[in-house]
Amino acid sequence: MTLTLTVSDEVRDLAPGFTHLAVEAHGLVNGPSNEDSSALLDDAVRRLTDRLGGRAPHEDPHLAAWRAVYSAFGAKPSRTRNSAEALAKRALSDGGLPRINLLVDLYNAVSVAHLIPVGGEDTDRIAGGMRLVRATGDEPFATAAGGEPVVEHPEPGEVVWRDDEGVTCRRWNWRQGVRTRLTEQSVNAVFLLERLAPMTPAELDAAGAELAESLEKLSPGARITVHPAR
């Protein structure tokens, strides 16, 4: 894999059953959301509704496991939901899922359909390797507030994805930073699918395969590699 991804021992101790699957892609074609990406999102909402059977998203066993892990590192899971729960909640609301761009729509659809946190990073904007660590609290996190760029810092002990420049995603998979997010100009990316028990390795693999298939349809000439879960 061109980009190195590591998980610290501190995080492994916090969530011993955690694994992540990476889908690496080069030569992608991105652009504004369209009818095809919108249809994928609509289908994901239908699959989510069938899966939940009237339950709230946080009652799904996989999302309940994420809530427990969030509580373990000091986050309040009802206030700062993991990305899969937040998307599922939006999907079932009157406003529905947002349409961002083709690549983001694709991975959001997989996240909602499988109830798994999925993130996408522009690898051309990542400095060095990415690592999942417990923060010291000094790391910079580039984000936006009120439409203006701001730099925040994670709480000490918070689980974050980071690279050599700073935090790329806070509270494990809660909020992505603006520096490495996928834009319509992005051509190279890595997508991370993150699993806790009771989601099975086979279910994780199925979600990764679905994302890879969608990426291949979007960008037939792209080089896409699904790396084994770690």
Short mmCIF file of C-alpha atoms in Angstrom, two decimals:
data_model
loop_
_atom_site.label_atom_id
_atom_site.label_comp_id
_atom_site.label_asym_id
_atom_site.label_seq_id
_atom_site.Cartn_x
_atom_site.Cartn_y
_atom_site.Cartn_z
CA MET A 1 0.00 0.00 0.00
CA THR A 2 1.34 3.42 -0.95
CA LEU A 3 0.01 5.01 2.24
CA THR A 4 0.89 3.51 5.61
CA LEU A 5 -1.90 3.07 8.17
CA THR A 6 -1.10 2.14 11.74
CA VAL A 7 -3.12 1.67 14.92
CA SER A 8 -1.41 2.41 18.23
CA ASP A 9 -1.24 -0.11 21.05
CA GLU A 10 -3.23 2.31 23.23
CA VAL A 11 -6.14 2.16 20.80
CA ARG A 12 -5.86 -1.62 20.47
CA ASP A 13 -6.08 -1.86 24.26
CA LEU A 14 -9.18 0.34 24.25
CA ALA A 15 -10.96 -1.71 21.57
CA PRO A 16 -9.24 -5.12 21.20
CA GLY A 17 -11.62 -6.32 18.46
CA PHE A 18 -11.25 -3.26 16.25
CA THR A 19 -10.25 -3.80 12.62
CA HIS A 20 -10.22 -1.53 9.61
CA LEU A 21 -10.31 -2.26 5.91
CA ALA A 22 -8.72 0.13 3.41
CA VAL A 23 -9.76 0.65 -0.20
CA GLU A 24 -6.98 2.45 -2.08
CA ALA A 25 -7.81 4.18 -5.36
CA HIS A 26 -5.72 6.05 -7.94
CA GLY A 27 -6.98 7.87 -11.01
CA LEU A 28 -10.51 8.52 -9.79
CA VAL A 29 -12.98 10.83 -11.51
CA ASN A 30 -14.99 12.97 -9.14
CA GLY A 31 -17.59 15.64 -9.75
CA PRO A 32 -20.91 17.04 -8.51
CA SER A 33 -23.57 14.66 -7.26
CA ASN A 34 -25.78 13.34 -10.06
CA GLU A 35 -28.78 11.07 -10.61
CA ASP A 36 -26.67 7.92 -10.28
CA SER A 37 -25.08 8.86 -6.96
CA SER A 38 -28.44 10.08 -5.69
CA ALA A 39 -30.00 6.75 -6.62
CA LEU A 40 -27.29 4.93 -4.62
CA LEU A 41 -28.11 7.04 -1.58
CA ASP A 42 -31.85 6.44 -1.97
CA ASP A 43 -31.25 2.69 -2.23
CA ALA A 44 -29.05 2.81 0.88
CA VAL A 45 -31.88 4.45 2.83
CA ARG A 46 -34.27 1.69 1.74
CA ARG A 47 -31.77 -0.96 2.88
CA LEU A 48 -31.25 0.86 6.17
CA THR A 49 -35.00 1.01 6.82
CA ASP A 50 -35.32 -2.73 6.17
CA ARG A 51 -32.35 -3.50 8.40
CA LEU A 52 -33.56 -1.45 11.35
CA GLY A 53 -37.16 -2.66 11.19
CA GLY A 54 -38.44 0.35 13.10
CA ARG A 55 -35.58 0.53 15.62
CA ALA A 56 -33.51 3.67 16.15
CA PRO A 57 -30.01 3.54 14.58
CA HIS A 58 -28.24 3.45 17.95
CA GLU A 59 -30.13 0.24 18.80
CA ASP A 60 -28.29 -1.64 16.06
CA PRO A 61 -25.69 -3.88 17.78
CA HIS A 62 -22.77 -2.53 15.75
CA LEU A 63 -23.62 1.10 16.46
CA ALA A 64 -24.22 0.23 20.12
CA ALA A 65 -20.67 -1.13 20.23
CA TRP A 66 -19.36 2.15 18.85
CA ARG A 67 -21.27 4.06 21.52
CA ALA A 68 -19.58 1.94 24.19
CA VAL A 69 -16.12 2.62 22.75
CA TYR A 70 -16.82 6.35 22.50
CA SER A 71 -17.76 6.36 26.19
CA ALA A 72 -14.55 4.46 26.98
CA PHE A 73 -12.34 7.31 25.75
CA GLY A 74 -14.48 10.03 27.31
CA ALA A 75 -16.74 11.11 24.44
CA LYS A 76 -20.48 11.51 24.88
CA PRO A 77 -21.98 9.27 22.17
CA SER A 78 -25.41 10.90 22.24
CA ARG A 79 -23.87 14.29 21.53
CA THR A 80 -20.98 13.31 19.26
CA ARG A 81 -22.27 10.36 17.27
CA ASN A 82 -19.96 8.19 15.20
CA SER A 83 -20.25 8.94 11.49
CA ALA A 84 -22.40 5.91 10.66
CA GLU A 85 -24.97 6.70 13.34
CA ALA A 86 -25.06 10.38 12.40
CA LEU A 87 -25.63 9.53 8.73
CA ALA A 88 -28.30 6.96 9.56
CA LYS A 89 -30.11 9.47 11.73
CA ARG A 90 -30.05 12.00 8.88
CA ALA A 91 -31.19 9.36 6.41
CA LEU A 92 -34.34 8.74 8.44
CA SER A 93 -35.10 12.43 8.98
CA ASP A 94 -37.31 14.59 6.80
CA GLY A 95 -34.25 16.25 5.24
CA GLY A 96 -32.68 12.95 4.20
CA LEU A 97 -29.08 12.38 3.23
CA PRO A 98 -26.99 15.25 1.87
CA ARG A 99 -25.59 15.16 -1.65
CA ILE A 100 -21.92 16.24 -1.45
CA ASN A 101 -20.02 14.98 -4.51
CA LEU A 102 -19.76 11.67 -6.36
CA LEU A 103 -17.06 10.09 -4.19
CA VAL A 104 -18.55 11.18 -0.89
CA ASP A 105 -22.01 10.04 -2.00
CA LEU A 106 -20.59 6.60 -2.85
CA TYR A 107 -18.97 6.00 0.51
CA ASN A 108 -21.89 7.52 2.42
CA ALA A 109 -24.20 5.06 0.67
CA VAL A 110 -22.06 2.12 1.80
CA SER A 111 -21.92 3.51 5.34
CA VAL A 112 -25.69 3.83 5.58
CA ALA A 113 -26.52 0.51 3.93
CA HIS A 114 -24.08 -1.46 6.11
CA LEU A 115 -24.22 0.72 9.25
CA ILE A 116 -20.45 1.02 9.34
CA PRO A 117 -18.28 4.13 9.70
CA VAL A 118 -16.61 4.91 6.37
CA GLY A 119 -14.25 7.80 5.67
CA GLY A 120 -12.52 9.03 2.54
CA GLU A 121 -9.21 10.91 2.47
CA ASP A 122 -7.42 12.63 -0.41
CA THR A 123 -4.04 10.92 -0.31
CA ASP A 124 -2.39 13.80 -2.18
CA ARG A 125 -3.14 15.97 0.85
CA ILE A 126 -1.90 13.57 3.51
CA ALA A 127 1.52 14.26 5.01
CA GLY A 128 3.36 11.03 5.77
CA GLY A 129 1.43 8.02 7.04
CA MET A 130 -1.88 7.97 8.87
CA ARG A 131 -2.12 6.63 12.38
CA LEU A 132 -4.90 6.06 14.88
CA VAL A 133 -3.75 7.28 18.29
CA ARG A 134 -4.91 8.74 21.56
CA ALA A 135 -4.31 12.47 21.36
CA THR A 136 -2.07 14.53 23.61
CA GLY A 137 -4.36 17.54 23.09
CA ASP A 138 -1.72 19.65 21.32
CA GLU A 139 -2.38 18.39 17.79
CA PRO A 140 -3.90 20.90 15.33
CA PHE A 141 -7.22 20.07 13.68
CA ALA A 142 -8.11 22.24 10.69
CA THR A 143 -11.87 22.69 10.42
CA ALA A 144 -14.42 25.44 9.77
CA ALA A 145 -16.89 27.34 11.92
CA GLY A 146 -19.44 29.77 10.54
CA GLY A 147 -17.89 29.37 7.12
CA GLU A 148 -14.47 30.50 8.34
CA PRO A 149 -11.36 28.31 8.75
CA VAL A 150 -10.41 27.60 12.36
CA VAL A 151 -7.91 25.36 14.13
CA GLU A 152 -9.14 23.27 17.03
CA HIS A 153 -7.40 20.77 19.27
CA PRO A 154 -8.66 17.37 20.45
CA GLU A 155 -9.17 16.53 24.09
CA PRO A 156 -6.27 14.69 25.76
CA GLY A 157 -6.89 10.97 25.41
CA GLU A 158 -9.35 11.40 22.55
CA VAL A 159 -8.94 8.82 19.77
CA VAL A 160 -7.98 10.52 16.50
CA TRP A 161 -6.69 9.73 13.06
CA ARG A 162 -3.68 11.93 12.30
CA ASP A 163 -0.78 12.41 9.91
CA ASP A 164 2.48 14.37 10.18
CA GLU A 165 0.68 17.74 9.98
CA GLY A 166 -2.09 17.11 12.49
CA VAL A 167 -5.45 15.50 13.08
CA THR A 168 -7.41 14.37 10.03
CA CYS A 169 -10.47 13.04 11.90
CA ARG A 170 -11.55 13.72 15.48
CA ARG A 171 -13.14 11.29 17.94
CA TRP A 172 -12.15 8.29 15.85
CA ASN A 173 -14.70 8.76 13.08
CA TRP A 174 -16.85 11.68 14.25
CA ARG A 175 -15.68 14.71 12.29
CA GLN A 176 -13.29 14.87 9.34
CA GLY A 177 -10.97 17.82 8.87
CA VAL A 178 -11.10 20.06 5.82
CA ARG A 179 -7.47 19.58 4.78
CA THR A 180 -7.72 15.99 3.54
CA ARG A 181 -11.41 15.71 2.64
CA LEU A 182 -12.42 14.61 -0.86
CA THR A 183 -13.26 17.45 -3.22
CA GLU A 184 -14.33 17.47 -6.86
CA GLN A 185 -10.64 17.83 -7.75
CA SER A 186 -9.55 14.69 -5.87
CA VAL A 187 -8.11 11.88 -8.00
CA ASN A 188 -6.31 9.68 -5.45
CA ALA A 189 -7.94 8.50 -2.26
CA VAL A 190 -8.04 5.99 0.55
CA PHE A 191 -11.33 4.87 2.07
CA LEU A 192 -11.40 3.44 5.59
CA LEU A 193 -14.15 1.11 6.78
CA GLU A 194 -14.03 0.54 10.54
CA ARG A 195 -15.47 -2.45 12.38
CA LEU A 196 -16.12 -3.54 15.94
CA ALA A 197 -17.70 -6.78 17.12
CA PRO A 198 -20.43 -7.97 16.68
CA MET A 199 -19.99 -7.00 13.02
CA THR A 200 -18.22 -9.98 11.46
CA PRO A 201 -15.11 -9.92 9.25
CA ALA A 202 -17.27 -11.22 6.40
CA GLU A 203 -19.65 -8.28 6.78
CA LEU A 204 -16.71 -5.88 6.73
CA ASP A 205 -15.35 -7.52 3.58
CA ALA A 206 -18.78 -7.27 1.91
CA ALA A 207 -18.97 -3.54 2.60
CA GLY A 208 -15.46 -3.03 1.21
CA ALA A 209 -16.25 -5.02 -1.93
CA GLU A 210 -19.41 -2.99 -2.52
CA LEU A 211 -17.49 0.27 -2.24
CA ALA A 212 -14.78 -0.97 -4.61
CA GLU A 213 -17.41 -2.02 -7.14
CA SER A 214 -19.08 1.40 -6.99
CA LEU A 215 -15.72 3.14 -7.45
CA GLU A 216 -14.92 0.97 -10.48
CA LYS A 217 -18.25 1.89 -12.07
CA LEU A 218 -17.66 5.57 -11.42
CA SER A 219 -14.05 5.55 -12.67
CA PRO A 220 -13.49 2.58 -15.05
CA GLY A 221 -9.81 3.43 -15.56
CA ALA A 222 -8.93 3.80 -11.89
CA ARG A 223 -6.58 1.43 -10.05
CA ILE A 224 -8.49 0.18 -7.03
CA THR A 225 -7.08 -2.15 -4.40
CA VAL A 226 -8.94 -3.60 -1.42
CA HIS A 227 -6.41 -4.24 1.31
CA PRO A 228 -7.07 -7.00 3.86
CA ALA A 229 -8.56 -5.93 7.17
CA ARG A 230 -6.08 -5.23 9.95
#
